[in-house]
Amino acid sequence: MMAAATNGGKSMWQACLASAFRTALATTIVGSVTLLGPHSLKKLIELPSFSYVTVGIIILNDATFGDSLRGSWYALYATIQSMGPAMLSFWIIGPSRFTKETIAVAVALAAFVVALPGEITHFIAKRIALGQIVLLYVIAYINGARTQPLMHPLGVAASTALGVAACILALLFPSPRLACRQVKKNYKLLTQNTIKRVKLLMKAICEDDKASVFMSVSQANCFSTTKLLQIITHYQKGMRWERPQTKIFRSNCLYAVEKLKEVDITLRGMELALRSINSFPISMINEDMKHGLNSLMQQISLTIKETKHNLHGASLTVPEPSEKNITNFLHSLQTIPTTLQDLPFYFYLFCTKLLYMKSLAEPTPPSIQDQPTEKNGNPNLNSPEGNKENWANSFVTTLTSPKLMASYKCSLSLGLAVYLGLVYSKKDGFWAGLPVAVTYTSGREATFRVTNLKAQGTVLGTVYGVLISFVFERFLVLRFLSLFPWFLFTSFLQRSQMYGPAGGVSAAIGALLILGRENFGPPKEFAITRIVETFIGLSCSIFVDILFRPKRASTCAKVELSNSISTLVESIGSLSILHDSSKTKVEQNQKKLKGHVNKLKKFVVEAEAEPNFWFLPFHGACYNKLLESLSRLDDVLQLGSQALKFLQQEVQRCEACWKEHVNLIEGDIGHLKELICNSMKSFEEISKLKSLGFLEKELEKKKNTTSDVEVGKSTPKSSICMVSGLGEDGLEKTLGSYLQHSRNAVDHLYDDDDDVEDEKELKSQVVLSLSALGFCLSAIMKETMKIEEAIKELVQWENPSSVINLYEISCKLHSLHK
């Protein structure tokens, strides 16, 4: 564990040093050109401050050479997008006729056009375009009749081009920082961590006591692959811009990473099984099984290691194992376990075999059919009766679409910031709009937290710049050298939870705009002006964000929680041995569930960061418990679907033999699904409640408007059931029926006296699959109970003066919706 922590700290230092060096090199290039270059070039680059801002937009986030090439294309696109309309307005209207109001309107309209394409246009292109728009119009207004309609836009374009060129050169010299090299390096770490996790989790099952098992599991968690997967995904975006010959490497790496993601899910299943086993050592593990597990561990490790060497090859196919029957030790499992306590061990063995198969398999690229599509097909769209109504609804929907709302927000905040900035100071008015422009984001963000970090970062950087300017007032070289330790410091800030990327980048740019320029007046005066203008711009951004987004993150988390539970009900409801045609639906439901859980996670993080004001404080601890259960259920469902996939194939192979038994097993699964889904549906309805007081008012209202004397009374117990009502005995009885029917099926369909190795392998696979499915159903029921406890805690938090009984609340909701 200490080694993992040491390696993590060392890699962070290396990453921060590399980022600081490249940033310092890029800014030095810009400073050398703008401060020491020939007069003609210095005259053309009239806005060196925007050259530094361009460097900040492109290079300040662990950029690679591919990222700089991509940034140059986005900068060209942004320049074309912003220059054309600006030059046209200069020629038609004339800069001398501009007023604060017309400039604000022009900036707002231009910003709306830039933001309109939504996610089609990359945010880097949008930030550069918006920054250029602010400078083009505001400086034209400041200079008035002295503005040249052609040379002014060319000056802004040249300033942008200098920043882009500096980024390319800084990432190319002294040695190229290639994205493919970074991916290869991190993929190597990813495979090493995965192999270490495999070895620790496979050795843990043979330990003699539970403390040793938990120690192995804890050590395995130290080699988590989540962060490395995120880093690889980040660098993959720059790979396609570097060299044509990296195409094969890129596709092979993509498939290899997808394979390791599947391996990671299986490892989480093994960890869950280890945590669920009650006592160690396990009596079923003999010397043959220990030897078999060890051989399987070595083979899996070798297979994962081999994929690393095949990244540049034409295929990800790995060598077949030297021992053809590497999983023969599992053939001794010929009977279904009789108790629930044995299921975790069988599930663990199922995961080890699945892990072996996953490490060998080559994942196929995702097809278009795999991606759920939403069509707005309305059969009545062209009918004469509903045509006007449909067009009206369509028009309203279009006006309130998220894409247009983001464009409205960007337009209004930028126009307002420019106007108020000019009101405060005509000479430096663009500093109010520039922070809003270059930090544009189309998605939701924790507005108050991010704005606070941007403001703090700007103040930190500005104060540092003023202090260094005071100490090294006459030494330009020392001023530039002092930027390197600051870039190193801000690199750490970007990776910290306290400041994050928003605060770190703002701090870097804040110091850079003072130390990298000259002839902008006394540093103290400029610092005060820029801090005030930045405050004006960020205040406008907050105001517009609140105006256009009345929903708080906590409200969005509440809605997303009910959506996640609803999708979970669909995913559990689609589990079946009989219906192989539902495979696509199961996969789509699982993807949908993962998407909702990821959204919920994002809203929870945002809600924990937003201020409470007069609202009820957000119960982050409770939502994190729910997130943990939902994430675990997502893993269990994916592994359970693997067991179902084999069982479906086996039932289809001999449908007549299985007919009698599969109906009984399917009946048990259906009973469990109904029980779980009914509980989940109740949780979904309860999670949507505003408050218990609101529910009582609605019930009272219904009593007064209907003659139904049963309104508000308890619904019969047969209509509403909770998993928690079963208790441990009920859980064992319900799953015991499933195990008994599974045991009868195996004993009846497969002959114990058959010594044919293939038949023994088939029977052991059926035993493992049925046992794994039983464990998954048990785990789903246990997680359902945990979700019930968390929902109860959440409702109690929202209604502190009430005594919470989820069953009674569910009955009232049922009677209300009758």
Coordinates of N, CA, C and O in Angstrom, one line a residue, residues 27 38 87 120 132 158 173-174 185 197 245 248 252 283 316 344 423 430-431 497 539 571 602 649 652 678 682 787:
T27 N 4.7 30.2 -22.7 CA 4.6 31.6 -22.4 C 5.9 32.4 -22.7 O 5.8 33.6 -23.0
P38 N 10.7 41.9 -33.4 CA 10.8 43.1 -34.2 C 9.6 44.0 -34.1 O 8.5 43.5 -33.8
M87 N -16.1 42.0 -39.0 CA -15.6 42.8 -40.1 C -16.8 43.4 -40.9 O -16.8 44.6 -41.3
I120 N -21.8 20.0 -30.9 CA -21.2 19.7 -32.2 C -19.9 20.5 -32.3 O -18.9 19.9 -32.8
Q132 N -12.5 36.2 -28.7 CA -12.2 37.0 -29.8 C -13.3 38.0 -30.0 O -13.1 39.2 -30.3
A158 N -3.9 37.4 -35.3 CA -2.5 37.2 -35.2 C -2.1 36.9 -33.7 O -1.3 36.0 -33.5
F173 N 9.1 20.6 -28.7 CA 10.5 20.7 -28.2 C 10.6 20.8 -26.7 O 9.6 21.3 -26.1
P174 N 11.6 20.3 -26.1 CA 12.8 19.7 -26.7 C 12.5 18.2 -27.2 O 13.3 17.7 -28.0
K185 N 2.1 4.5 -22.0 CA 2.6 4.6 -20.6 C 1.6 4.3 -19.6 O 1.8 3.4 -18.7
R197 N -4.2 -6.6 -8.9 CA -5.6 -6.8 -8.3 C -6.0 -8.3 -8.5 O -6.6 -8.9 -7.6
Q245 N -0.1 6.8 -38.9 CA 0.3 5.4 -38.6 C -0.1 5.0 -37.1 O 0.0 3.9 -36.8
I248 N -3.8 2.2 -36.2 CA -3.9 0.9 -35.8 C -3.8 0.8 -34.3 O -4.5 0.1 -33.5
N252 N -6.6 -0.6 -31.6 CA -6.2 -1.7 -30.8 C -6.2 -1.3 -29.3 O -6.7 -2.1 -28.4
S283 N -14.1 -24.9 3.5 CA -13.9 -26.3 3.5 C -13.8 -27.0 2.1 O -13.2 -28.0 2.0
L316 N -5.8 -8.1 -31.5 CA -5.6 -8.2 -30.1 C -5.6 -9.7 -29.6 O -5.7 -10.0 -28.4
P344 N -21.8 -17.4 -2.2 CA -20.8 -16.5 -2.5 C -19.5 -17.2 -3.1 O -18.9 -16.7 -4.0
V423 N -19.4 50.2 -18.4 CA -19.9 51.3 -17.5 C -18.9 51.6 -16.4 O -18.7 52.8 -16.0
F430 N -13.2 45.3 -21.4 CA -13.2 43.9 -21.9 C -12.8 42.9 -20.9 O -13.1 41.7 -21.0
W431 N -12.1 43.3 -19.8 CA -11.7 42.3 -18.7 C -12.9 41.7 -18.0 O -12.8 40.7 -17.3
Q497 N -8.6 19.1 -4.7 CA -10.0 19.2 -4.5 C -10.4 20.6 -4.1 O -11.5 21.1 -4.3
S539 N -20.1 37.9 -11.6 CA -21.4 38.1 -11.0 C -22.5 38.1 -12.0 O -23.6 37.5 -11.8
S571 N -34.4 -3.0 -15.6 CA -33.3 -3.9 -15.7 C -33.6 -5.2 -15.0 O -33.3 -6.3 -15.6
K602 N -22.9 13.0 -10.6 CA -22.5 14.4 -10.9 C -23.4 15.4 -10.2 O -22.8 16.3 -9.6
Q649 N -28.6 -20.2 -23.6 CA -28.1 -21.1 -24.7 C -28.3 -22.5 -24.4 O -28.6 -23.3 -25.3
Q652 N -32.0 -23.5 -24.8 CA -32.3 -23.6 -26.3 C -31.7 -24.9 -26.9 O -32.2 -25.4 -27.8
N678 N -41.7 -4.5 -7.0 CA -42.7 -3.8 -6.2 C -42.1 -2.9 -5.2 O -42.6 -1.8 -4.9
S682 N -42.2 1.3 -5.2 CA -42.6 2.1 -4.0 C -41.5 3.2 -3.6 O -41.8 4.3 -3.4
I787 N -31.2 0.1 0.2 CA -31.9 1.2 -0.5 C -33.1 1.7 0.3 O -33.3 2.9 0.5

